[in-house]
CSV table of C-alpha atoms and ligand atoms in Angstrom, one decimal:
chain,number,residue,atom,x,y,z
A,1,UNK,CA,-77.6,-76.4,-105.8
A,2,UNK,CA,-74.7,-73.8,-105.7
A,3,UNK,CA,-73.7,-72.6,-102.5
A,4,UNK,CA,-70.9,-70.5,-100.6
A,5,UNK,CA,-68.1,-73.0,-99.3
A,6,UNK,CA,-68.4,-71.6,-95.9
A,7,UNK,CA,-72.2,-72.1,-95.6
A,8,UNK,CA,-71.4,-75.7,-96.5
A,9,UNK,CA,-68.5,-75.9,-94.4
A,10,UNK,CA,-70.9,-75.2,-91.2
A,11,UNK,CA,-73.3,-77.8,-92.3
A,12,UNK,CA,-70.7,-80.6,-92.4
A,13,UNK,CA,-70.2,-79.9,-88.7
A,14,UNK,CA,-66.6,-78.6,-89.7
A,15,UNK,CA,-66.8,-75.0,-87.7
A,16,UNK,CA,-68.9,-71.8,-88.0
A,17,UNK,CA,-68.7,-69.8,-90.9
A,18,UNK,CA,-67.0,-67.3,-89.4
A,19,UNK,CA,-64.3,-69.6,-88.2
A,20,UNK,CA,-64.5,-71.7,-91.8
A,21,UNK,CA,-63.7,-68.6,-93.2
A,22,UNK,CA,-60.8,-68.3,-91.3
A,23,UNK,CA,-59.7,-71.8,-92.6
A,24,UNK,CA,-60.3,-70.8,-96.1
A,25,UNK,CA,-57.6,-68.0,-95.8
A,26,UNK,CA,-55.2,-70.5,-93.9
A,27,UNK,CA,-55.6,-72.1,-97.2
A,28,UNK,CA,-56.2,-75.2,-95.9
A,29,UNK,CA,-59.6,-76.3,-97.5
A,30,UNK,CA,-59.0,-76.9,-101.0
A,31,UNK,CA,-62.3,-77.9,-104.1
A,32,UNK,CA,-61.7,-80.6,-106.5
A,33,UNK,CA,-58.2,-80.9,-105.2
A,34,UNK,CA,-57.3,-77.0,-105.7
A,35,UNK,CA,-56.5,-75.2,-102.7
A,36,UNK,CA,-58.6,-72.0,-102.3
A,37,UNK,CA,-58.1,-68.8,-100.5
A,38,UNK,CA,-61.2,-67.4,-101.5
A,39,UNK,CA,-64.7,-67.8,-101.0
A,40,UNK,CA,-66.2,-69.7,-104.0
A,41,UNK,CA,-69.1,-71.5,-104.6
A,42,UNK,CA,-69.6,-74.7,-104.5
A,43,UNK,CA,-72.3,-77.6,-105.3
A,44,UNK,CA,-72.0,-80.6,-102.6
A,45,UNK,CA,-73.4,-82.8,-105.0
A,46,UNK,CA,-70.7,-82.6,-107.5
A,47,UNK,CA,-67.7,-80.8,-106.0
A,48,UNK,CA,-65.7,-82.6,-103.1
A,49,UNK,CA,-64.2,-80.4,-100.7
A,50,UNK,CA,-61.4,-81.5,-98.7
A,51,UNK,CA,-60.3,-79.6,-94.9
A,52,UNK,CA,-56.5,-80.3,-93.6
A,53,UNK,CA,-56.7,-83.6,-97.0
A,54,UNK,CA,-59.7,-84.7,-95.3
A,55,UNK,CA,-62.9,-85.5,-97.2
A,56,UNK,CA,-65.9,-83.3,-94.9
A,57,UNK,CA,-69.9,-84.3,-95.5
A,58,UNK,CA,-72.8,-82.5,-94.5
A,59,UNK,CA,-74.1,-84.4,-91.5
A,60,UNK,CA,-76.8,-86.8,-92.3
A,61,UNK,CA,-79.7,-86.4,-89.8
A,62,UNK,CA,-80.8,-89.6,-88.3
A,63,UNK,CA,-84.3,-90.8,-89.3
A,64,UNK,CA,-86.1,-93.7,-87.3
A,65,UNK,CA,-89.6,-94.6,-88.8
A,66,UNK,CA,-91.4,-97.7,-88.0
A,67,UNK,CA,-94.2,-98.6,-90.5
A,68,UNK,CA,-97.5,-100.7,-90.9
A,69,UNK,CA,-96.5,-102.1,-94.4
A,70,UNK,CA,-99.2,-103.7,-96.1
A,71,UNK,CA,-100.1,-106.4,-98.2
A,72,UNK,CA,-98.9,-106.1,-101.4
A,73,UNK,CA,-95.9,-104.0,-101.2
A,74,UNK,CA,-91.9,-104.7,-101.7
A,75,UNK,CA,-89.6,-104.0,-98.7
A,76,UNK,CA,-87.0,-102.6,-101.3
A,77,UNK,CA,-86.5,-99.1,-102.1
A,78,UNK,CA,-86.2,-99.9,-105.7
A,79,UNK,CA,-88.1,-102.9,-107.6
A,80,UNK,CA,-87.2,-104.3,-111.0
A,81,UNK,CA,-90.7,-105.3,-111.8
A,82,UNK,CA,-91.6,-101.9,-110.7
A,83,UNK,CA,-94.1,-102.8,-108.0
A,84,UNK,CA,-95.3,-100.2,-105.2
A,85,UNK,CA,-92.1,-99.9,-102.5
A,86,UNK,CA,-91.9,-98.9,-98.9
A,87,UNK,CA,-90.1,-96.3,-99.4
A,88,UNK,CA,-92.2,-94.9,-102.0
A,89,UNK,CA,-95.3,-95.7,-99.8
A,90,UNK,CA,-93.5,-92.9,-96.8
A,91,UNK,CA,-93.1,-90.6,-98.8
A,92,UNK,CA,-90.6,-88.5,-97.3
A,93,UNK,CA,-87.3,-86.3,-98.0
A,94,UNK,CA,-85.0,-88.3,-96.2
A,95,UNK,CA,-83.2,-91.9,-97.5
A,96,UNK,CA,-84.0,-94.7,-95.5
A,97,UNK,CA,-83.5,-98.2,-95.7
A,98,UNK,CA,-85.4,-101.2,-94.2
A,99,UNK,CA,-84.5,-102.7,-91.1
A,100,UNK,CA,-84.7,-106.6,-92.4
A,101,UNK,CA,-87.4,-107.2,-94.7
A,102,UNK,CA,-90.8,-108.8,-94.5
A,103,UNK,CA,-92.4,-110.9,-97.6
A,104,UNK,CA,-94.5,-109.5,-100.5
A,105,UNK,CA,-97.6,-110.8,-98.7
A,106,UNK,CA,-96.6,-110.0,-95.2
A,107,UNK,CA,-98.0,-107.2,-93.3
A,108,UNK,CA,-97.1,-105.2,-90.3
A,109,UNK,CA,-94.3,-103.8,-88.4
A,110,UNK,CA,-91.3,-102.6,-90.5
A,111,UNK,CA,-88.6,-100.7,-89.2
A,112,UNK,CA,-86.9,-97.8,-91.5
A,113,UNK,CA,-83.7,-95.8,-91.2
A,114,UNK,CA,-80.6,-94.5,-92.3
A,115,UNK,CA,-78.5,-95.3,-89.5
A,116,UNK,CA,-76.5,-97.9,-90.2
A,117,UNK,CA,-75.7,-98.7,-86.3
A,118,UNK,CA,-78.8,-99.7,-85.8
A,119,UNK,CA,-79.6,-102.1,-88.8
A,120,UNK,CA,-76.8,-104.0,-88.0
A,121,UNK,CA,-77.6,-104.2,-84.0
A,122,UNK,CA,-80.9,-105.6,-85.3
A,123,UNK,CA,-80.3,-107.5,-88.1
A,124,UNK,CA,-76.9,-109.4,-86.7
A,125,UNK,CA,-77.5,-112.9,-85.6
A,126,UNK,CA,-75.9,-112.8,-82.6
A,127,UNK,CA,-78.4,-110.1,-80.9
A,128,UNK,CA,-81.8,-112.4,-81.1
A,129,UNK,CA,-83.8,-109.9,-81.0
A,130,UNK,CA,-87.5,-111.2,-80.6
A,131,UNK,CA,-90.0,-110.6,-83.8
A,132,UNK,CA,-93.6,-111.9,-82.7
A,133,UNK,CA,-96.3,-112.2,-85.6
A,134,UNK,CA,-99.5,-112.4,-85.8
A,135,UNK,CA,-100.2,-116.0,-87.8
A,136,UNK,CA,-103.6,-116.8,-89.7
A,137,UNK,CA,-102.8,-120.8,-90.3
A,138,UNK,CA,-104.8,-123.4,-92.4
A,139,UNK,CA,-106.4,-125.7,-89.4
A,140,UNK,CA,-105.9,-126.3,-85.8
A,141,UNK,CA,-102.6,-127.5,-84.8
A,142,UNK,CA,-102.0,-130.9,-82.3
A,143,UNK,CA,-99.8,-130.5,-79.1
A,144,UNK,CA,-97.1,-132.3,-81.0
A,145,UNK,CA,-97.5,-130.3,-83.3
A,146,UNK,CA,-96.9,-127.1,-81.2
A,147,UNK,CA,-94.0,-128.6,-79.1
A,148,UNK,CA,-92.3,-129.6,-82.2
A,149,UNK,CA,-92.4,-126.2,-83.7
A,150,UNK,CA,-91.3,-125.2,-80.2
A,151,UNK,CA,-88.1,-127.1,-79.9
A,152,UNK,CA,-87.0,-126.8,-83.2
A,153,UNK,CA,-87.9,-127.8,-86.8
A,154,UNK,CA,-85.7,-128.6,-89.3
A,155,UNK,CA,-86.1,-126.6,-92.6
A,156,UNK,CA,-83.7,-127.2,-95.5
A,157,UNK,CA,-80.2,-127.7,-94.4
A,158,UNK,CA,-81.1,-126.1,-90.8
A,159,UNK,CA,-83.0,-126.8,-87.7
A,160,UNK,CA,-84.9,-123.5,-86.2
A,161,UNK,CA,-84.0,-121.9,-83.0
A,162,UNK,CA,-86.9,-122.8,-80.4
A,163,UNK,CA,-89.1,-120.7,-81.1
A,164,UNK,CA,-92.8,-120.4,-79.6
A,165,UNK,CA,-96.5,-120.3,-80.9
A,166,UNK,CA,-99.8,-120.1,-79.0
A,167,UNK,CA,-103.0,-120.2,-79.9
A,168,UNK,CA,-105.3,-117.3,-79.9
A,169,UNK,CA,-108.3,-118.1,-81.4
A,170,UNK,CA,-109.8,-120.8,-83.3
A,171,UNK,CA,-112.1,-121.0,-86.3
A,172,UNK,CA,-113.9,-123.9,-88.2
A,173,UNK,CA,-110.9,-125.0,-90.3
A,174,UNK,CA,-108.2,-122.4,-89.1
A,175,UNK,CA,-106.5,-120.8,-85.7
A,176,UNK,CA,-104.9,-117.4,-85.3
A,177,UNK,CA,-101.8,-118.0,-83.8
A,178,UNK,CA,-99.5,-115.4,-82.1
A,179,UNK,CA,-95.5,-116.8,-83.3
A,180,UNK,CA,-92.5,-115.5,-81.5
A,181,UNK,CA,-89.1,-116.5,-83.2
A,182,UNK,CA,-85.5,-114.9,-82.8
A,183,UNK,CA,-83.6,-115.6,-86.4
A,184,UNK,CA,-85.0,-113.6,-89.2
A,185,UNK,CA,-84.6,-116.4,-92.0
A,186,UNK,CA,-86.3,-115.7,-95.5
A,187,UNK,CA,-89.7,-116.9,-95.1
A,188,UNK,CA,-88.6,-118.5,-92.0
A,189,UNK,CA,-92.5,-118.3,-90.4
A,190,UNK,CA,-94.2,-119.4,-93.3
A,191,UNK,CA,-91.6,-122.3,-93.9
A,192,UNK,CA,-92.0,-123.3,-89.9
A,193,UNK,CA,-95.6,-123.4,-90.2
A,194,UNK,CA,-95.3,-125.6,-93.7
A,195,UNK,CA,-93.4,-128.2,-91.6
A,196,UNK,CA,-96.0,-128.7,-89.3
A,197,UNK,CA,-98.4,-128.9,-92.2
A,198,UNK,CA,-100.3,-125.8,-90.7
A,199,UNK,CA,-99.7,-123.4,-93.9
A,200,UNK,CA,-100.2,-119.2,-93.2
A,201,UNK,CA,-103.1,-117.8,-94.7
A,202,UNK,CA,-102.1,-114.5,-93.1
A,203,UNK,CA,-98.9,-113.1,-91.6
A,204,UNK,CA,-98.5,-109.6,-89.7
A,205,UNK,CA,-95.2,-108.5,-87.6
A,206,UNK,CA,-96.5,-106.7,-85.0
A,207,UNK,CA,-93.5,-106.3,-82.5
A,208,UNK,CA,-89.9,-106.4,-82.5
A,209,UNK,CA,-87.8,-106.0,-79.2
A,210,UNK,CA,-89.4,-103.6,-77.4
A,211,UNK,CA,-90.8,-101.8,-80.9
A,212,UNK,CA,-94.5,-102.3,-81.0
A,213,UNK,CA,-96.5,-101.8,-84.1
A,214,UNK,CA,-99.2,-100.5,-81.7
A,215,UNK,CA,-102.4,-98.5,-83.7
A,216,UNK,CA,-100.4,-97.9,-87.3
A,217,UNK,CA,-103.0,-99.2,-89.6
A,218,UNK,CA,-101.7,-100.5,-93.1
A,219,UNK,CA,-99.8,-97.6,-95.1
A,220,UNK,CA,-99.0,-95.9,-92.1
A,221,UNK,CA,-95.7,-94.3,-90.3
A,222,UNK,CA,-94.2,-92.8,-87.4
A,223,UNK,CA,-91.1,-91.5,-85.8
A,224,UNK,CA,-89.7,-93.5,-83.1
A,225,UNK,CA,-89.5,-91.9,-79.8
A,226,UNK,CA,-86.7,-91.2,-77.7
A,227,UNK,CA,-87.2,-94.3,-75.7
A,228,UNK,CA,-87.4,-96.6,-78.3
A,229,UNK,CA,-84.0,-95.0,-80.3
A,230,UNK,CA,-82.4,-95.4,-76.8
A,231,UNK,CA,-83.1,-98.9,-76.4
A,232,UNK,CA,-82.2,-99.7,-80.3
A,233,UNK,CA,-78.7,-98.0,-79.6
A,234,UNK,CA,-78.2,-100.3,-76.3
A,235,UNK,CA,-79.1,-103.6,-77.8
B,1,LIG,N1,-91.4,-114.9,-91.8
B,1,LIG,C1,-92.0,-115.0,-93.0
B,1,LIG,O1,-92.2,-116.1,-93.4
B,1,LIG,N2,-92.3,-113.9,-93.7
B,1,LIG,C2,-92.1,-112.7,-93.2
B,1,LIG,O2,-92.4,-111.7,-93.9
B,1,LIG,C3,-91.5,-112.5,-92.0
B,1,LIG,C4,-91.1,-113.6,-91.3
């Protein structure tokens, strides 16, 4: 959509439009390389306009959703096979893009944004942050069992990070299990729980750091708070 170059100016943070009008007849903000003295119009998604040589942007604001995604959904904002998508699930304006992902079959807590920070403080290795799932596994594991999976198992060409699992509740031929790890390898709870020859039945993420899932039932979003944004940004 078409708009005056001032108007845009102002929404890329650049100065007022009084002020950006100023700069236009300093001729120093130039359109598809041209300088312009003028006030033209201008469409921000095909025209690039340029202040003092410098590229300017409308300012992207920043979006923080945590989601209950179910079963049955893609954590992917696109899917070649064209299944049903978080993203398409929220349905909302802005772009966002999954914090880390969780499986096809998994459920639960899924963090969603566009600021980039914040993916990488929570995705990179070296911050640990804790993820803690809810685990439906096939039978009742042994106490060696559980102190292996707690000190480490060793999965392909790696051995987990301790890690630790407790058992909540258990059934005739299955336990709910609440599994706390810090790495965020593909599958890397379902895999653990294969090694110990307990398989999962049902997964859901239902905290991560200090981000709890809390009420959201499956399909459902919210914003994050203050608090929680703050504590992302300091991890
Ligand atoms: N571990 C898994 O195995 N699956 C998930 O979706 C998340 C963690």
């Amino acid at each position: 959509m078409k708009e005056r170059l001032q108007k845009y100016m102002a929404k890329c943070g650049v100065a007022s439009r009084r002020k950006s009008e100023e700069l236009i007849s300093q001729e120093r903000v130039s359109v598809n390389g041209e300088i312009v003295n003028q006030i033209v119009m201008i469409d921000e998604e095909l025209d690039t306009v340029k202040v003092d040589g410098k590229i300017i942007r409308p300012e992207e604001k920043k979006v923080h959703l945590v989601l209950n995604k179910p079963v049955g959904v893609i954590t992917s904002v696109k899917d070649q096979f064209n299944r049903k998508t978080v993203t398409e699930i929220l349905n909302i304006d802005e772009r966002v893009y999954p914090v880390g992902r969780l499986d096809y079959d998994t459920s639960g807590l899924l963090l969603l944004t566009n600021d980039g920070d914040i993916t990488y403080k929570m995705t990179h290795p070296s911050h640990e942050v804790e993820k803690v799932y809810l685990a439906r596994i096939k039978g009742i594991p042994t106490m060696e069992e559980i102190e292996s999976f707690k000190s480490g198992l060793k999965i392909e060409d790696y051995v987990t990070a301790p890690s630790d699992i407790k058992i909540l509740n258990k059934y005739g031929n299955s336990s709910l299990t609440q599994i706390t790890i810090h790495e965020g390898r593909n599958r890397q709870v379902r895999k653990m729980c294969n090694a110990i020859s307990h398989p999962v039945l049902e997964l859901k993420r239902i905290r991560m750091g200090q981000i709890e899932l809390g009420v959201l039932k499956p399909g459902e979003w919210r914003e994050l708070t203050e608090a929680e944004i703050e504590y992302l940004k300091n991890i």
